[in-house]
Tab-separated table of C-alpha atoms in Angstrom:
chain	number	residue	atom	x	y	z
A	19	MET	CA	5.442	12.308	30.260
A	20	SER	CA	5.992	15.143	27.077
A	21	PHE	CA	6.104	19.242	27.112
A	22	LEU	CA	3.634	18.600	24.832
A	23	ARG	CA	1.460	15.983	25.717
A	24	THR	CA	1.181	17.898	28.622
A	25	THR	CA	0.019	21.130	27.042
A	26	THR	CA	-2.158	18.653	25.149
A	27	LEU	CA	-3.832	17.326	28.118
A	28	LEU	CA	-4.177	20.408	29.399
A	29	MET	CA	-7.027	22.371	26.908
A	30	LEU	CA	-8.506	18.570	26.805
A	31	LEU	CA	-12.507	18.945	26.957
A	32	ALA	CA	-15.167	15.935	28.651
A	33	THR	CA	-17.918	16.177	27.380
A	34	LEU	CA	-19.630	14.446	30.384
A	35	ALA	CA	-21.629	15.932	32.512
A	36	GLY	CA	-22.551	18.759	30.689
A	37	CYS	CA	-19.027	19.653	29.009
A	38	GLU	CA	-17.624	20.291	30.878
A	39	THR	CA	-14.010	21.116	30.359
A	40	VAL	CA	-10.672	19.755	32.425
A	41	SER	CA	-9.002	23.299	33.938
A	42	SER	CA	-6.485	20.601	35.931
A	43	PHE	CA	-3.361	18.372	35.717
A	44	PHE	CA	-1.291	17.134	38.176
A	45	GLU	CA	1.678	18.889	38.918
A	46	MET	CA	5.707	17.310	37.127
A	47	GLY	CA	8.779	18.200	37.543
A	48	ASP	CA	11.382	18.984	34.481
A	49	ASP	CA	13.495	16.750	36.021
A	50	GLU	CA	10.497	14.303	36.012
A	51	ASP	CA	10.031	15.047	32.076
A	52	PRO	CA	12.417	12.334	29.449
A	53	GLN	CA	11.238	14.820	27.467
A	54	GLN	CA	12.427	18.500	27.186
A	55	PRO	CA	11.631	20.522	24.708
A	56	ALA	CA	15.322	20.630	22.093
A	57	GLU	CA	17.552	23.126	22.489
A	58	LEU	CA	17.626	25.778	20.115
A	59	MET	CA	21.517	25.284	17.341
A	60	ASP	CA	23.040	28.607	16.937
A	61	ILE	CA	22.713	28.456	12.124
A	62	ASP	CA	23.510	30.492	10.114
A	63	ASN	CA	21.639	33.035	8.446
A	64	GLN	CA	20.822	33.309	5.677
A	65	LEU	CA	18.087	34.962	4.107
A	66	ASP	CA	17.139	39.000	5.030
A	67	VAL	CA	13.676	38.784	6.940
A	68	ARG	CA	12.621	42.251	7.293
A	69	LYS	CA	10.364	43.623	9.361
A	70	LEU	CA	8.054	46.263	7.595
A	71	TRP	CA	5.785	47.019	10.126
A	72	SER	CA	4.017	46.053	13.392
A	73	VAL	CA	0.068	47.357	14.640
A	74	GLY	CA	-1.107	45.455	17.979
A	75	VAL	CA	-4.766	44.690	18.408
A	76	GLY	CA	-6.183	44.509	21.805
A	77	ASP	CA	-5.427	42.328	23.899
A	78	GLY	CA	-5.034	39.592	20.497
A	79	GLN	CA	-5.763	35.625	21.116
A	80	GLY	CA	-7.098	36.207	25.596
A	81	ASP	CA	-5.979	33.788	27.627
A	82	GLY	CA	-8.897	31.385	26.431
A	83	LEU	CA	-5.704	29.769	23.736
A	84	TYR	CA	-7.852	31.073	21.028
A	85	LYS	CA	-6.603	31.268	17.215
A	86	LEU	CA	-8.205	34.326	16.059
A	87	GLN	CA	-6.762	33.795	12.338
A	88	PRO	CA	-5.847	36.918	9.942
A	89	ILE	CA	-7.277	36.710	6.818
A	90	ILE	CA	-6.315	38.743	3.186
A	91	ASP	CA	-8.045	40.452	1.119
A	92	ASP	CA	-6.233	42.482	-1.631
A	93	GLU	CA	-5.207	45.195	-0.157
A	94	ILE	CA	-6.794	45.062	3.099
A	95	ILE	CA	-5.683	42.374	6.795
A	96	TYR	CA	-8.315	41.972	8.865
A	97	VAL	CA	-8.459	40.968	12.227
A	98	ALA	CA	-9.853	40.630	15.147
A	99	ALA	CA	-8.876	40.149	18.933
A	100	ALA	CA	-10.188	37.789	22.036
A	101	GLU	CA	-11.374	40.443	23.703
A	102	GLY	CA	-13.516	42.204	20.519
A	103	GLU	CA	-11.661	44.808	18.744
A	104	VAL	CA	-11.356	44.356	14.625
A	105	ARG	CA	-9.597	46.087	12.640
A	106	ALA	CA	-8.839	46.484	8.580
A	107	VAL	CA	-5.229	46.906	9.137
A	108	ASN	CA	-3.757	48.194	5.068
A	109	ARG	CA	-1.076	45.168	4.161
A	110	ARG	CA	1.638	47.461	3.071
A	111	ASP	CA	2.267	49.725	5.872
A	112	GLY	CA	-0.097	48.675	8.700
A	113	SER	CA	-2.122	51.432	8.717
A	114	THR	CA	-6.018	51.850	9.992
A	115	ILE	CA	-8.206	51.738	7.495
A	116	TRP	CA	-11.094	51.449	10.396
A	117	LYS	CA	-11.998	49.621	13.980
A	118	GLN	CA	-14.803	48.470	16.231
A	119	GLU	CA	-15.229	47.498	18.506
A	120	LEU	CA	-17.403	44.423	19.391
A	121	GLU	CA	-19.485	43.752	22.652
A	122	LEU	CA	-18.734	40.940	22.952
A	123	GLY	CA	-15.488	38.114	23.635
A	124	LEU	CA	-14.636	36.759	20.640
A	125	SER	CA	-13.523	32.891	19.793
A	126	GLY	CA	-13.595	32.147	15.686
A	127	GLY	CA	-13.001	34.008	13.073
A	128	VAL	CA	-12.132	35.999	10.502
A	129	GLY	CA	-13.849	34.870	8.015
A	130	HIS	CA	-14.187	36.856	4.762
A	131	TYR	CA	-16.250	37.151	0.985
A	132	GLU	CA	-16.152	40.188	-1.311
A	133	ASP	CA	-18.297	42.478	1.111
A	134	SER	CA	-18.502	40.768	4.620
A	135	LEU	CA	-16.703	39.583	7.768
A	136	PHE	CA	-17.493	36.472	9.903
A	137	LEU	CA	-16.199	36.224	13.391
A	138	GLY	CA	-17.219	33.391	16.432
A	139	GLY	CA	-18.043	34.105	19.717
A	140	SER	CA	-17.420	32.276	22.963
A	141	ASP	CA	-21.274	32.612	23.660
A	142	GLY	CA	-21.795	30.781	20.944
A	143	LEU	CA	-23.106	33.811	18.595
A	144	VAL	CA	-21.964	33.841	15.263
A	145	MET	CA	-22.188	37.790	13.459
A	146	ARG	CA	-21.421	39.388	9.670
A	147	LEU	CA	-20.027	42.154	9.172
A	148	ASP	CA	-19.785	44.600	6.721
A	149	ALA	CA	-16.066	44.355	5.801
A	150	SER	CA	-15.702	48.225	4.279
A	151	SER	CA	-17.191	49.603	8.287
A	152	GLY	CA	-17.051	46.383	10.322
A	153	GLU	CA	-20.429	47.660	11.026
A	154	THR	CA	-22.609	43.897	12.073
A	155	LEU	CA	-24.959	43.183	10.097
A	156	TRP	CA	-26.691	40.550	12.085
A	157	MET	CA	-25.633	38.077	14.728
A	158	SER	CA	-27.249	34.902	15.335
A	159	GLU	CA	-27.166	31.612	17.812
A	160	VAL	CA	-25.138	28.091	18.178
A	161	SER	CA	-24.983	26.172	20.919
A	162	GLY	CA	-20.989	25.976	21.687
A	163	GLU	CA	-18.536	28.364	21.387
A	164	VAL	CA	-17.572	29.435	18.221
A	165	LEU	CA	-13.242	28.665	17.515
A	166	ALA	CA	-12.970	28.269	14.075
A	167	ALA	CA	-13.378	30.940	11.199
A	168	PRO	CA	-16.734	30.663	9.864
A	169	GLN	CA	-16.726	30.374	6.005
A	170	SER	CA	-18.617	31.514	4.276
A	171	ASN	CA	-19.987	31.442	-0.526
A	172	GLY	CA	-22.392	34.202	-1.145
A	173	ARG	CA	-25.203	31.868	0.032
A	174	VAL	CA	-24.132	30.604	2.978
A	175	VAL	CA	-22.376	31.107	5.712
A	176	VAL	CA	-20.929	27.717	7.873
A	177	VAL	CA	-20.277	27.267	11.656
A	178	GLN	CA	-18.494	24.525	13.563
A	179	SER	CA	-19.024	24.622	16.681
A	180	TYR	CA	-17.046	23.564	19.856
A	181	ASP	CA	-19.976	20.524	21.144
A	182	GLY	CA	-19.765	18.955	17.809
A	183	ARG	CA	-22.488	20.788	15.499
A	184	LEU	CA	-21.971	22.223	11.612
A	185	TYR	CA	-24.866	24.798	11.022
A	186	GLY	CA	-25.480	26.637	7.753
A	187	PHE	CA	-26.925	29.461	8.227
A	188	ASP	CA	-28.519	32.026	5.173
A	189	TYR	CA	-25.723	34.596	4.112
A	190	GLU	CA	-28.510	37.548	3.999
A	191	THR	CA	-30.294	37.031	7.102
A	192	GLY	CA	-28.252	34.865	9.382
A	193	GLU	CA	-31.881	32.439	9.796
A	194	ARG	CA	-30.563	28.571	9.987
A	195	MET	CA	-31.008	26.879	7.021
A	196	TRP	CA	-29.539	23.201	8.315
A	197	ARG	CA	-27.329	21.853	11.695
A	198	TYR	CA	-25.156	18.200	11.804
A	199	ASP	CA	-25.056	17.232	15.129
A	200	SER	CA	-21.870	14.512	14.988
A	201	ASN	CA	-20.995	12.165	18.346
A	202	LEU	CA	-18.105	13.940	20.244
A	203	PRO	CA	-16.285	12.335	22.246
A	204	VAL	CA	-16.102	11.946	26.025
A	205	LEU	CA	-12.583	13.546	25.979
A	206	THR	CA	-11.705	16.065	22.295
A	207	ILE	CA	-8.792	18.047	22.304
A	208	ARG	CA	-9.505	21.681	22.778
A	209	GLY	CA	-10.248	23.456	18.689
A	210	THR	CA	-11.819	22.701	15.564
A	211	SER	CA	-10.506	22.573	12.428
A	212	THR	CA	-12.079	25.201	10.628
A	213	PRO	CA	-14.192	24.213	7.975
A	214	ILE	CA	-13.416	24.515	3.910
A	215	LEU	CA	-16.249	25.742	2.164
A	216	ASP	CA	-16.363	25.354	-2.459
A	217	GLY	CA	-18.325	25.935	-4.768
A	218	GLY	CA	-21.554	24.444	-3.543
A	219	VAL	CA	-19.481	21.760	-0.376
A	220	VAL	CA	-18.203	21.911	2.674
A	221	TYR	CA	-15.691	19.391	3.726
A	222	ALA	CA	-14.966	19.272	7.872
A	223	GLY	CA	-13.820	17.418	10.072
A	224	PHE	CA	-14.725	15.840	13.734
A	225	ALA	CA	-13.635	15.158	16.989
A	226	THR	CA	-14.447	11.704	15.191
A	227	GLY	CA	-11.233	11.124	13.521
A	228	ARG	CA	-13.576	11.427	10.158
A	229	VAL	CA	-14.494	13.885	7.650
A	230	LEU	CA	-17.439	14.754	5.686
A	231	ALA	CA	-18.218	16.568	2.633
A	232	PHE	CA	-21.243	18.550	2.590
A	233	ASP	CA	-24.310	19.909	-0.020
A	234	ALA	CA	-23.357	23.849	1.101
A	235	LEU	CA	-27.034	24.764	1.049
A	236	ASP	CA	-29.030	21.942	3.103
A	237	GLY	CA	-26.940	19.931	4.603
A	238	THR	CA	-26.884	16.504	3.663
A	239	ILE	CA	-23.861	14.732	3.692
A	240	ARG	CA	-22.229	13.812	0.431
A	241	TRP	CA	-19.371	11.798	0.805
A	242	GLU	CA	-17.742	10.802	4.675
A	243	ALA	CA	-13.735	9.484	4.998
A	244	ARG	CA	-12.828	7.785	8.569
A	245	VAL	CA	-8.399	9.215	8.927
A	246	ALA	CA	-8.294	8.376	12.343
A	247	ILE	CA	-9.528	4.617	14.255
A	248	PRO	CA	-9.960	5.141	18.208
A	249	GLN	CA	-7.310	2.529	19.860
A	250	GLY	CA	-6.383	1.935	23.709
A	251	ARG	CA	-8.130	1.433	26.779
A	252	SER	CA	-7.905	5.128	28.538
A	253	GLU	CA	-9.937	7.969	27.177
A	254	ILE	CA	-7.580	9.917	26.635
A	255	GLU	CA	-5.146	7.087	24.312
A	256	ARG	CA	-8.529	6.616	22.914
A	257	ILE	CA	-8.446	11.013	20.751
A	258	VAL	CA	-8.850	11.151	17.076
A	259	ASP	CA	-9.531	14.983	17.306
A	260	VAL	CA	-9.319	16.700	13.521
A	261	ASP	CA	-8.440	19.187	14.291
A	262	GLY	CA	-5.780	21.356	12.490
A	263	THR	CA	-6.406	23.686	9.431
A	264	MET	CA	-6.866	21.287	5.844
A	265	ALA	CA	-5.213	21.672	3.091
A	266	LEU	CA	-7.687	21.694	-0.568
A	267	ALA	CA	-5.639	21.610	-3.411
A	268	GLY	CA	-7.348	20.781	-7.317
A	269	THR	CA	-10.009	17.764	-6.056
A	270	GLU	CA	-6.892	16.285	-3.129
A	271	LEU	CA	-7.676	17.020	0.145
A	272	TYR	CA	-5.151	17.209	2.127
A	273	VAL	CA	-6.060	16.583	6.319
A	274	ALA	CA	-4.756	15.036	9.462
A	275	SER	CA	-5.472	14.319	12.851
A	276	TYR	CA	-3.790	13.844	16.556
A	277	GLN	CA	-2.767	10.103	17.435
A	278	GLY	CA	-4.105	9.271	14.758
A	279	ARG	CA	-2.926	9.651	9.892
A	280	ILE	CA	-1.974	12.193	7.258
A	281	ALA	CA	-4.221	11.413	4.423
A	282	ALA	CA	-4.859	12.526	1.386
A	283	LEU	CA	-8.412	12.438	0.045
A	284	ASP	CA	-10.316	12.718	-3.581
A	285	THR	CA	-13.371	15.109	-2.967
A	286	ARG	CA	-15.159	14.427	-5.395
A	287	THR	CA	-15.779	10.448	-3.083
A	288	GLY	CA	-14.415	10.599	-0.734
A	289	ARG	CA	-11.815	7.890	-0.894
A	290	LYS	CA	-8.611	8.087	0.761
A	291	LEU	CA	-4.633	8.399	-2.206
A	292	TRP	CA	-2.720	7.915	-0.249
A	293	GLN	CA	-1.942	7.454	3.868
A	294	ARG	CA	0.176	7.407	6.766
A	295	ASN	CA	0.748	6.811	10.506
A	296	VAL	CA	1.183	10.432	12.457
A	297	SER	CA	-0.269	12.487	15.301
A	298	SER	CA	-0.834	16.250	14.645
A	299	PHE	CA	-3.370	18.822	16.238
A	300	TYR	CA	-0.976	21.147	13.909
A	301	GLY	CA	-3.016	20.774	10.187
A	302	VAL	CA	-1.056	20.433	7.142
A	303	SER	CA	-0.121	22.779	4.538
A	304	GLN	CA	1.322	21.723	0.788
A	305	GLY	CA	3.316	23.919	-1.593
A	306	PHE	CA	6.445	23.244	-4.393
A	307	GLY	CA	5.034	19.421	-4.262
A	308	ASN	CA	5.290	18.380	-0.880
A	309	VAL	CA	2.942	18.183	1.876
A	310	TYR	CA	3.951	19.376	5.509
A	311	ILE	CA	3.361	19.147	9.007
A	312	THR	CA	4.352	19.098	12.330
A	313	GLU	CA	4.147	16.270	14.333
A	314	GLU	CA	2.409	16.134	17.682
A	315	GLY	CA	6.654	15.388	18.452
A	316	GLY	CA	7.640	18.580	16.884
A	317	THR	CA	8.830	16.747	13.674
A	318	ILE	CA	8.742	18.945	10.571
A	319	THR	CA	8.003	16.148	8.010
A	320	ALA	CA	7.419	16.619	3.959
A	321	PHE	CA	4.934	14.598	2.428
A	322	LEU	CA	5.833	13.644	-1.803
A	323	ARG	CA	1.986	15.255	-2.611
A	324	ASN	CA	1.463	12.035	-4.440
A	325	GLY	CA	1.999	9.941	-1.488
A	326	GLN	CA	4.806	7.908	-2.519
A	327	GLY	CA	6.954	9.343	1.380
A	328	VAL	CA	8.645	10.571	2.788
A	329	ARG	CA	10.679	15.005	1.262
A	330	TRP	CA	12.659	15.082	4.166
A	331	GLU	CA	12.385	15.129	7.805
A	332	GLN	CA	13.392	18.103	10.478
A	333	PRO	CA	13.219	16.380	14.017
A	334	ALA	CA	15.907	19.217	16.029
A	335	LEU	CA	13.127	21.452	16.930
A	336	ALA	CA	11.852	18.271	18.907
A	337	TRP	CA	8.740	19.730	22.041
A	338	ARG	CA	9.127	23.415	21.307
A	339	ALA	CA	5.390	22.852	20.075
A	340	LEU	CA	5.750	24.256	16.714
A	341	SER	CA	2.474	26.055	15.289
A	342	ARG	CA	1.141	24.905	11.429
A	343	PRO	CA	4.270	24.598	8.797
A	344	ILE	CA	3.501	27.916	6.660
A	345	PRO	CA	4.659	28.277	3.409
A	346	VAL	CA	6.479	31.782	2.245
A	347	SER	CA	8.285	31.899	-1.098
A	348	SER	CA	10.289	29.017	-1.262
A	349	TYR	CA	10.583	29.128	2.673
A	350	LEU	CA	8.840	27.219	5.056
A	351	ALA	CA	7.731	29.579	8.332
A	352	VAL	CA	7.216	27.695	11.835
A	353	VAL	CA	6.719	29.226	15.692
A	354	ASP	CA	7.784	27.684	18.956
A	355	PHE	CA	5.542	27.824	21.900
A	356	GLU	CA	8.908	30.859	23.062
A	357	GLY	CA	7.793	32.906	19.853
A	358	TYR	CA	10.840	31.895	17.138
A	359	LEU	CA	10.182	32.179	14.382
A	360	HIS	CA	11.925	29.597	12.593
A	361	LEU	CA	12.969	29.724	8.224
A	362	LEU	CA	13.240	26.550	5.893
A	363	SER	CA	13.414	25.342	2.943
A	364	GLN	CA	10.333	23.337	1.111
A	365	VAL	CA	14.143	21.805	-0.392
A	366	ASP	CA	15.076	19.791	2.264
A	367	GLY	CA	13.992	21.227	6.104
A	368	GLU	CA	17.354	23.242	5.469
A	369	PHE	CA	17.608	26.112	8.570
A	370	LEU	CA	18.418	29.491	7.545
A	371	ALA	CA	16.393	31.947	9.047
A	372	ARG	CA	15.112	32.284	12.754
A	373	ILE	CA	13.417	35.527	14.621
A	374	ARG	CA	11.486	37.107	17.665
A	375	PRO	CA	8.686	38.051	16.457
A	376	ASP	CA	7.222	38.241	19.609
A	377	SER	CA	8.617	35.845	23.126
A	378	ASP	CA	4.484	35.546	24.443
A	379	GLY	CA	4.519	33.423	21.082
A	380	VAL	CA	2.483	32.738	18.344
A	381	ARG	CA	-0.686	30.052	18.031
A	382	ALA	CA	-2.744	31.649	14.864
A	383	ASP	CA	-1.503	30.360	11.892
A	384	MET	CA	0.909	32.822	9.641
A	385	ILE	CA	-0.515	34.513	6.457
A	386	ALA	CA	1.885	34.829	3.049
A	387	ASP	CA	1.500	36.719	0.115
A	388	GLY	CA	4.654	36.402	-2.063
A	389	THR	CA	7.888	37.513	-0.192
A	390	ILE	CA	5.827	39.086	2.987
A	391	LEU	CA	4.822	36.719	5.832
A	392	TYR	CA	2.484	38.141	8.073
A	393	VAL	CA	2.733	36.910	12.381
A	394	TYR	CA	-0.849	37.266	13.922
A	395	SER	CA	1.198	36.098	18.352
A	396	ASN	CA	-1.256	35.516	21.226
A	397	GLY	CA	-0.626	39.117	22.320
A	398	GLY	CA	-1.531	41.231	19.812
A	399	LYS	CA	0.816	42.507	17.353
A	400	LEU	CA	0.264	41.575	13.977
A	401	ILE	CA	3.181	42.223	12.078
A	402	ALA	CA	4.903	41.915	8.004
A	403	TYR	CA	8.054	40.332	7.753
A	404	ASP	CA	9.263	40.482	4.183
A	405	VAL	CA	11.144	37.192	3.216
A	406	ARG	CA	14.501	37.522	0.477
A	407	PRO	CA	17.513	35.744	0.273
A	408	ARG	CA	21.173	37.799	1.907
A	409	SER	CA	22.300	39.324	-1.413
């Protein structure tokens, strides 16, 4: 059994007997593992990766395997820690504009719309904060832990809970407007994909291997697409979660599932434009005419957006529990379980640079704007890097 698959199984949830989490697994020595994480090979650094600033944010991701995601709005980065700290940080110099200490544990965030922030709590709470001060405007309840950032369009706030439900709350009051219940499988990976709210439509992926489009105001289903079909005899073999971040580009939605497929869906109808067999729970991104994915075994693959096949593959980081690939400028950034940040060419997947932001690792998706890459480590370091070719 591989390092990554062992890690995955440690994050499984048993929804029988009152939704109890699988919290232990069998012991396995390194000498019994046929797929050790690949050793890092020396590379010729061809990029100038300059650290601009760093700021500590509470306990970072805490101990709950959370992926609290920072978000950029103009000149400000909003970031939250699992213990309840929320900060607004100047993206140019890392200075703190305001800080709030919420009296609850956070597990999903940060969502943003104009003058508001949205966070989810580990106890099933959802809240709207004033983006200019961090003051709590309202707080509502859902039936389970919130592991992804709530999303809003100014009329409705959409929240996905760990127990397979999707909610719509009134933006102004926090009152519940609608709820959708999916049929949660016996076992799932710990996590949910982040819903995408585009205009009046919500796109959400579920542990059933399906992606659904909803009317944002009343929760009616517009279409449903199956990305993966459960196969095998055991419940573990039948896990097909759509768990990672989806990517929207025009009228195309890119989505991947564990033990299933990567697919491009037409957002107007849910029709599959193309699909390929793949297993991933990290999510997808797109750039340079490619769709990028980190497969379960650690191979980074660039699929052509037009569905004509694979542009390149990079297998040298096998079983290193890589993050979702993030385009920054003309490069592609991934972080492994030891906290090493690898920068590759979007053109051919060649390694161009490597640094180590934090040995604690990075679970939250990195964010990029132009040549600047923002990394939020598990230990709570928010770091800004400027990535440019060496002169």
